[in-house]
Short mmCIF file of C-alpha atoms in Angstrom, two decimals:
data_model
loop_
_atom_site.label_atom_id
_atom_site.label_comp_id
_atom_site.label_asym_id
_atom_site.label_seq_id
_atom_site.Cartn_x
_atom_site.Cartn_y
_atom_site.Cartn_z
CA GLY A 1 11.05 13.43 6.02
CA GLU A 2 7.75 13.53 4.05
CA SER A 3 4.63 12.79 6.00
CA VAL A 4 0.96 12.91 5.87
CA GLY A 5 -0.67 13.04 9.39
CA LEU A 6 -3.83 13.47 10.79
CA HIS A 7 -4.49 15.60 13.81
CA LEU A 8 -7.02 13.39 15.62
CA PRO A 9 -6.84 9.50 15.96
CA THR A 10 -10.63 9.09 16.69
CA LEU A 11 -13.65 11.45 16.23
CA SER A 12 -16.98 10.94 17.82
CA VAL A 13 -20.04 12.91 16.26
CA GLN A 14 -23.78 12.67 16.80
CA GLU A 15 -25.82 11.31 13.96
CA GLY A 16 -26.92 14.12 11.90
CA ASP A 17 -24.20 16.62 12.84
CA ASN A 18 -21.53 17.45 10.44
CA SER A 19 -17.92 15.89 10.76
CA ILE A 20 -14.73 17.59 9.95
CA ILE A 21 -11.70 15.17 9.66
CA ASN A 22 -8.31 17.01 9.25
CA CYS A 23 -5.01 16.13 7.67
CA ALA A 24 -1.57 17.83 7.54
CA TYR A 25 1.03 17.22 4.73
CA SER A 26 4.64 18.52 4.57
CA ASN A 27 5.49 18.34 0.90
CA SER A 28 4.63 21.51 -0.91
CA ALA A 29 5.44 19.71 -4.32
CA SER A 30 2.26 17.40 -3.58
CA ASP A 31 -0.18 18.09 -6.44
CA TYR A 32 -3.06 15.64 -5.79
CA PHE A 33 -4.82 14.60 -2.83
CA ILE A 34 -7.36 11.95 -2.05
CA TRP A 35 -9.45 10.84 0.81
CA TYR A 36 -10.32 7.15 1.30
CA LYS A 37 -12.78 5.48 3.66
CA GLN A 38 -12.03 2.09 5.04
CA GLU A 39 -14.77 0.13 6.77
CA SER A 40 -14.03 -2.88 9.11
CA GLY A 41 -12.78 -5.86 7.06
CA LYS A 42 -12.65 -3.86 3.74
CA GLY A 43 -9.92 -2.24 1.78
CA PRO A 44 -9.92 1.54 1.56
CA GLN A 45 -12.48 3.04 -0.80
CA PHE A 46 -12.07 6.25 -2.77
CA ILE A 47 -14.24 9.15 -1.60
CA ILE A 48 -13.24 12.33 -3.08
CA ASP A 49 -10.02 14.05 -4.45
CA ILE A 50 -8.55 17.45 -5.29
CA ARG A 51 -5.89 18.89 -7.29
CA SER A 52 -3.50 21.32 -5.87
CA ASN A 53 -4.83 24.17 -8.33
CA MET A 54 -8.17 23.99 -6.49
CA ASP A 55 -9.14 25.11 -2.93
CA LYS A 56 -12.49 23.17 -2.53
CA ARG A 57 -14.36 20.28 -4.10
CA GLN A 58 -17.78 19.05 -3.30
CA GLY A 59 -19.26 15.53 -3.79
CA GLN A 60 -22.39 13.98 -2.27
CA ARG A 61 -22.53 15.03 1.38
CA VAL A 62 -18.70 15.46 1.22
CA THR A 63 -16.54 18.45 0.81
CA VAL A 64 -12.85 18.40 0.61
CA LEU A 65 -10.87 21.82 1.57
CA LEU A 66 -7.28 22.34 0.66
CA ASN A 67 -5.29 25.10 2.15
CA LYS A 68 -1.79 25.05 0.66
CA THR A 69 -0.49 28.11 2.56
CA VAL A 70 -0.54 25.81 5.75
CA LYS A 71 -0.47 22.64 3.97
CA HIS A 72 -3.75 21.43 5.39
CA LEU A 73 -6.47 19.21 3.91
CA SER A 74 -10.09 18.57 5.48
CA LEU A 75 -12.92 16.42 4.83
CA GLN A 76 -16.34 17.62 5.75
CA ILE A 77 -19.06 15.10 5.98
CA ALA A 78 -22.68 16.76 6.09
CA ALA A 79 -25.45 15.20 7.97
CA THR A 80 -23.19 12.14 9.33
CA GLN A 81 -25.04 8.96 9.35
CA PRO A 82 -24.00 5.62 11.17
CA GLY A 83 -22.87 4.29 7.82
CA ASP A 84 -20.28 6.78 7.76
CA SER A 85 -18.47 5.04 10.66
CA ALA A 86 -15.13 4.13 9.41
CA VAL A 87 -11.50 4.81 9.37
CA TYR A 88 -10.59 7.77 6.98
CA PHE A 89 -7.19 8.09 5.25
CA CYS A 90 -5.84 11.25 3.33
CA ALA A 91 -3.40 10.36 0.85
CA GLU A 92 -0.93 12.81 -0.78
CA HIS A 93 0.35 12.33 -4.30
CA THR A 94 3.61 13.75 -5.69
CA GLY A 95 3.80 12.19 -9.02
CA GLY A 96 5.00 8.70 -10.22
CA PHE A 97 4.57 6.26 -7.54
CA LYS A 98 4.89 8.67 -4.58
CA THR A 99 1.66 8.36 -2.76
CA ILE A 100 1.76 8.89 1.05
CA PHE A 101 -1.01 7.72 3.38
CA GLY A 102 -1.66 9.13 6.65
CA ALA A 103 -2.39 7.08 9.87
CA GLY A 104 -6.10 7.32 9.56
CA THR A 105 -8.88 8.91 11.80
CA ARG A 106 -11.51 6.70 13.15
CA LEU A 107 -15.11 8.22 12.86
CA PHE A 108 -17.61 7.02 15.44
CA VAL A 109 -21.21 8.02 14.77
CA LYS A 110 -23.52 8.07 17.84
CA ALA A 111 -27.26 7.23 17.12
CA GLU B 1 -18.62 -4.17 -6.63
CA ALA B 2 -14.76 -4.22 -6.54
CA ASP B 3 -12.86 -5.06 -9.67
CA ILE B 4 -9.78 -6.26 -7.72
CA TYR B 5 -9.86 -9.57 -5.98
CA GLN B 6 -7.66 -10.91 -3.36
CA THR B 7 -7.49 -14.52 -2.05
CA PRO B 8 -7.54 -15.91 0.36
CA ARG B 9 -9.35 -13.57 2.67
CA TYR B 10 -8.01 -14.99 5.86
CA LEU B 11 -5.00 -17.45 6.11
CA VAL B 12 -3.42 -19.01 9.26
CA ILE B 13 -0.13 -20.81 8.44
CA GLY B 14 2.81 -22.18 10.48
CA THR B 15 6.26 -20.61 10.62
CA GLY B 16 8.54 -21.42 7.82
CA LYS B 17 5.76 -22.08 5.41
CA LYS B 18 5.82 -20.59 1.89
CA ILE B 19 2.75 -18.74 0.69
CA THR B 20 1.43 -16.83 -2.17
CA LEU B 21 -1.20 -14.10 -1.77
CA GLU B 22 -3.27 -13.63 -5.03
CA CYS B 23 -4.29 -10.42 -6.39
CA SER B 24 -6.11 -10.01 -9.88
CA GLN B 25 -7.76 -6.89 -11.32
CA THR B 26 -10.10 -6.78 -14.45
CA MET B 27 -9.69 -3.04 -15.09
CA GLY B 28 -6.74 -3.17 -17.27
CA HIS B 29 -4.71 -0.97 -14.91
CA ASP B 30 -1.09 -0.83 -15.53
CA LYS B 31 -0.02 0.18 -11.95
CA MET B 32 -0.42 -2.30 -9.08
CA TYR B 33 0.71 -2.15 -5.46
CA TRP B 34 1.01 -4.29 -2.24
CA TYR B 35 0.50 -2.56 1.04
CA GLN B 36 1.02 -4.02 4.47
CA GLN B 37 -1.43 -2.57 7.16
CA ASP B 38 -1.97 -3.38 10.78
CA PRO B 39 -5.61 -3.05 11.97
CA GLY B 40 -6.66 0.63 12.02
CA MET B 41 -3.10 1.89 11.30
CA GLU B 42 -1.34 3.43 8.26
CA LEU B 43 -0.47 1.70 4.92
CA HIS B 44 2.93 0.73 4.22
CA LEU B 45 3.95 0.20 0.52
CA ILE B 46 5.95 -3.00 0.13
CA HIS B 47 5.91 -3.54 -3.59
CA TYR B 48 4.76 -2.09 -6.80
CA SER B 49 4.65 -2.52 -10.57
CA TYR B 50 4.41 -0.15 -13.57
CA GLY B 51 3.49 -2.94 -15.92
CA VAL B 52 4.19 -6.36 -17.07
CA ASN B 53 7.77 -7.56 -16.25
CA SER B 54 8.27 -4.40 -14.03
CA THR B 55 8.33 -4.59 -10.26
CA GLU B 56 9.94 -2.37 -7.60
CA LYS B 57 10.36 -2.58 -3.69
CA GLY B 58 8.39 -0.02 -1.73
CA ASP B 59 9.19 1.91 1.36
CA LEU B 60 8.71 -0.95 3.91
CA SER B 61 11.68 -3.63 3.89
CA SER B 62 10.02 -6.95 3.19
CA GLU B 63 10.97 -10.45 2.87
CA SER B 64 8.29 -10.94 0.27
CA THR B 65 8.72 -10.99 -3.60
CA VAL B 66 6.26 -10.25 -6.43
CA SER B 67 5.87 -11.06 -10.10
CA ARG B 68 3.97 -9.47 -12.82
CA ILE B 69 3.72 -11.65 -15.66
CA ARG B 70 0.21 -10.55 -16.85
CA THR B 71 -1.30 -7.09 -16.45
CA GLU B 72 -4.13 -8.39 -14.45
CA HIS B 73 -2.34 -10.67 -12.06
CA PHE B 74 0.18 -9.48 -9.07
CA PRO B 75 0.91 -12.17 -6.63
CA LEU B 76 2.90 -11.63 -3.53
CA THR B 77 5.03 -14.63 -2.13
CA LEU B 78 6.55 -15.15 1.12
CA GLU B 79 9.32 -17.73 0.85
CA SER B 80 9.37 -18.49 4.72
CA ALA B 81 6.71 -16.91 6.85
CA ARG B 82 7.38 -15.59 10.25
CA PRO B 83 5.21 -14.44 13.13
CA SER B 84 6.32 -10.83 12.37
CA HIS B 85 4.52 -11.35 9.05
CA THR B 86 1.24 -11.38 10.68
CA SER B 87 -0.69 -8.47 9.33
CA GLN B 88 -3.25 -7.45 6.69
CA TYR B 89 -2.09 -7.30 3.12
CA LEU B 90 -3.97 -5.06 0.56
CA CYS B 91 -3.54 -5.15 -3.00
CA ALA B 92 -4.49 -2.12 -5.37
CA SER B 93 -4.32 -0.95 -8.76
CA SER B 94 -4.56 2.40 -10.50
CA VAL B 95 -4.18 4.28 -13.83
CA THR B 96 -3.12 7.49 -12.41
CA GLY B 97 -3.66 8.89 -9.10
CA ALA B 98 -6.64 7.22 -7.09
CA TYR B 99 -6.36 3.62 -6.21
CA THR B 100 -8.74 0.84 -6.33
CA PHE B 101 -8.34 -1.42 -3.23
CA GLY B 102 -8.97 -5.12 -2.83
CA SER B 103 -10.56 -6.30 0.45
CA GLY B 104 -7.40 -7.75 1.76
CA THR B 105 -5.77 -10.82 2.98
CA ARG B 106 -5.48 -11.11 6.85
CA LEU B 107 -2.40 -13.33 7.53
CA THR B 108 -1.70 -14.88 10.82
CA VAL B 109 1.56 -16.90 11.11
CA VAL B 110 1.80 -19.14 14.28
#
């Protein structure tokens, strides 16, 4: 069936290093992808999105890459900071209400 | 500052009780959603709404019900709470695509 899955359940990085969080999706009809950040005790917050007609989109310290050939999405965080510690979800949108969230990757930032 | 509000933030109740989790948004979004999430786990859609007087069940079988009488209000009701309902409940709204989430209600049924 349809799924959005993350390759790694946890990721630990040194403060100042770059982080890469990966996501696989299975529905080639998906046309919109979103990354969310969820801090402890809070709901997920929008970080960045990308439409299927793009390969790359940059925000402030974050970049999302989309590889439609292998159905792969990644979130890159530059100069990771302690405040980046959270669970990161990718979400896949196929129109209407069909949004599928992945299981999440927990990012630990070591000082 | 979130424009979608959930109350209560935490709730501990006994088995068999009826409860209503409140969700309100001030953004005028037509679409609203309820998700169930165990800590650090994926989100499961339990109900959604296109707009006033429109509600649908999501992917996860749920013993809850929702109503949408006003655009800004989307309450979730459990008629008879059970320990298996212990979880976090997240409300969200959207126009198209990206969601705005509330901070959630952490429910414990004892």
